[in-house]
mmCIF file of C-alpha atoms in Angstrom:
data_model
loop_
_atom_site.group_PDB
_atom_site.id
_atom_site.type_symbol
_atom_site.label_atom_id
_atom_site.label_comp_id
_atom_site.label_asym_id
_atom_site.label_seq_id
_atom_site.Cartn_x
_atom_site.Cartn_y
_atom_site.Cartn_z
ATOM 1 C CA MET A 1330 18.419 24.108 3.000
ATOM 2 C CA ALA A 1331 16.240 22.423 5.601
ATOM 3 C CA ASP A 1332 16.607 22.984 9.346
ATOM 4 C CA PHE A 1333 16.950 19.322 10.042
ATOM 5 C CA ILE A 1334 19.275 16.620 8.882
ATOM 6 C CA LEU A 1335 18.731 12.856 8.918
ATOM 7 C CA TYR A 1336 21.994 11.004 8.903
ATOM 8 C CA GLY A 1337 22.046 7.471 7.659
ATOM 9 C CA THR A 1338 23.484 5.426 4.764
ATOM 10 C CA GLU A 1339 22.194 3.429 1.831
ATOM 11 C CA GLY A 1340 20.856 -0.064 2.594
ATOM 12 C CA CYS A 1341 20.118 0.797 6.229
ATOM 13 C CA HIS A 1342 16.655 -0.437 6.994
ATOM 14 C CA LEU A 1343 16.427 1.585 10.183
ATOM 15 C CA CYS A 1344 17.353 4.735 8.310
ATOM 16 C CA GLU A 1345 14.491 4.051 5.884
ATOM 17 C CA GLU A 1346 12.090 3.501 8.765
ATOM 18 C CA ALA A 1347 13.348 6.783 10.413
ATOM 19 C CA GLU A 1348 12.896 8.621 7.158
ATOM 20 C CA GLN A 1349 9.152 7.546 7.070
ATOM 21 C CA ILE A 1350 8.686 8.668 10.586
ATOM 22 C CA VAL A 1351 10.277 12.090 9.980
ATOM 23 C CA ARG A 1352 8.089 12.511 6.813
ATOM 24 C CA LEU A 1353 4.945 11.589 8.653
ATOM 25 C CA ALA A 1354 5.762 14.163 11.279
ATOM 26 C CA GLY A 1355 5.933 16.812 8.512
ATOM 27 C CA LEU A 1356 9.446 18.037 9.047
ATOM 28 C CA ASP A 1357 11.538 19.623 6.300
ATOM 29 C CA PHE A 1358 14.856 17.788 6.407
ATOM 30 C CA ASP A 1359 17.727 16.832 4.205
ATOM 31 C CA LYS A 1360 19.335 13.348 4.084
ATOM 32 C CA GLN A 1361 23.014 13.022 4.554
ATOM 33 C CA ASP A 1362 24.816 9.744 3.813
ATOM 34 C CA ILE A 1363 27.619 9.276 6.445
ATOM 35 C CA ILE A 1364 29.680 7.130 4.090
ATOM 36 C CA GLU A 1365 30.619 10.354 2.149
ATOM 37 C CA ASP A 1366 32.371 11.879 5.087
ATOM 38 C CA GLU A 1367 34.973 10.204 7.333
ATOM 39 C CA ALA A 1368 34.122 12.442 10.240
ATOM 40 C CA LEU A 1369 30.549 11.606 10.082
ATOM 41 C CA GLN A 1370 31.356 7.949 9.962
ATOM 42 C CA LEU A 1371 33.399 8.265 13.164
ATOM 43 C CA ARG A 1372 30.711 10.407 14.845
ATOM 44 C CA TYR A 1373 27.618 8.521 13.751
ATOM 45 C CA GLY A 1374 28.769 5.121 12.445
ATOM 46 C CA VAL A 1375 27.064 2.831 15.006
ATOM 47 C CA LYS A 1376 24.340 5.399 15.936
ATOM 48 C CA ILE A 1377 22.505 5.970 12.630
ATOM 49 C CA PRO A 1378 19.896 6.904 12.022
ATOM 50 C CA VAL A 1379 20.286 10.337 13.719
ATOM 51 C CA LEU A 1380 18.051 13.316 13.275
ATOM 52 C CA THR A 1381 19.768 16.557 13.999
ATOM 53 C CA HIS A 1382 18.968 20.301 14.079
ATOM 54 C CA PRO A 1383 22.687 21.462 13.513
ATOM 55 C CA SER A 1384 22.301 25.196 14.277
ATOM 56 C CA LEU A 1385 20.821 24.420 17.648
ATOM 57 C CA GLY A 1386 23.060 21.414 18.330
ATOM 58 C CA LEU A 1387 20.027 19.098 18.946
ATOM 59 C CA GLU A 1388 20.378 15.387 18.178
ATOM 60 C CA LEU A 1389 17.751 12.641 18.297
ATOM 61 C CA HIS A 1390 19.329 9.068 18.219
ATOM 62 C CA TRP A 1391 17.612 5.929 17.155
ATOM 63 C CA PRO A 1392 15.301 4.434 18.253
ATOM 64 C CA PHE A 1393 12.757 7.343 17.957
ATOM 65 C CA GLY A 1394 9.084 7.595 17.020
ATOM 66 C CA PRO A 1395 6.791 10.326 15.921
ATOM 67 C CA GLU A 1396 6.506 11.724 19.541
ATOM 68 C CA GLN A 1397 10.179 12.213 19.747
ATOM 69 C CA VAL A 1398 10.409 13.876 16.328
ATOM 70 C CA LEU A 1399 7.597 16.274 17.196
ATOM 71 C CA TRP A 1400 9.422 17.054 20.546
ATOM 72 C CA LEU A 1401 12.535 17.918 18.581
ATOM 73 C CA ALA A 1402 10.697 20.085 16.249
ATOM 74 C CA ALA A 1403 9.072 21.978 19.202
ATOM 75 C CA GLN A 1404 12.461 22.469 20.720
ATOM 76 C CA ALA A 1405 13.689 23.987 17.531
ATOM 77 C CA ARG A 1406 10.675 26.436 17.516
ATOM 78 C CA ALA A 1407 11.171 27.477 21.169
#
């Protein structure tokens, strides 16, 4: 299991863009489709894509770029 989760849904062009950014930043992450979970839909429905580090309670909301992703990774290592 990866330390980071990228929340999104199928057919979301912003989610696809966010996935490319996270991959380019070199983070190990899992993708989670919010459509599969009503609680996630309520929490992130209009905010996706969202990159999280659940065990630390850190969230990065769209829009974000490589700099913000690297910042989140640094916070997770601190």
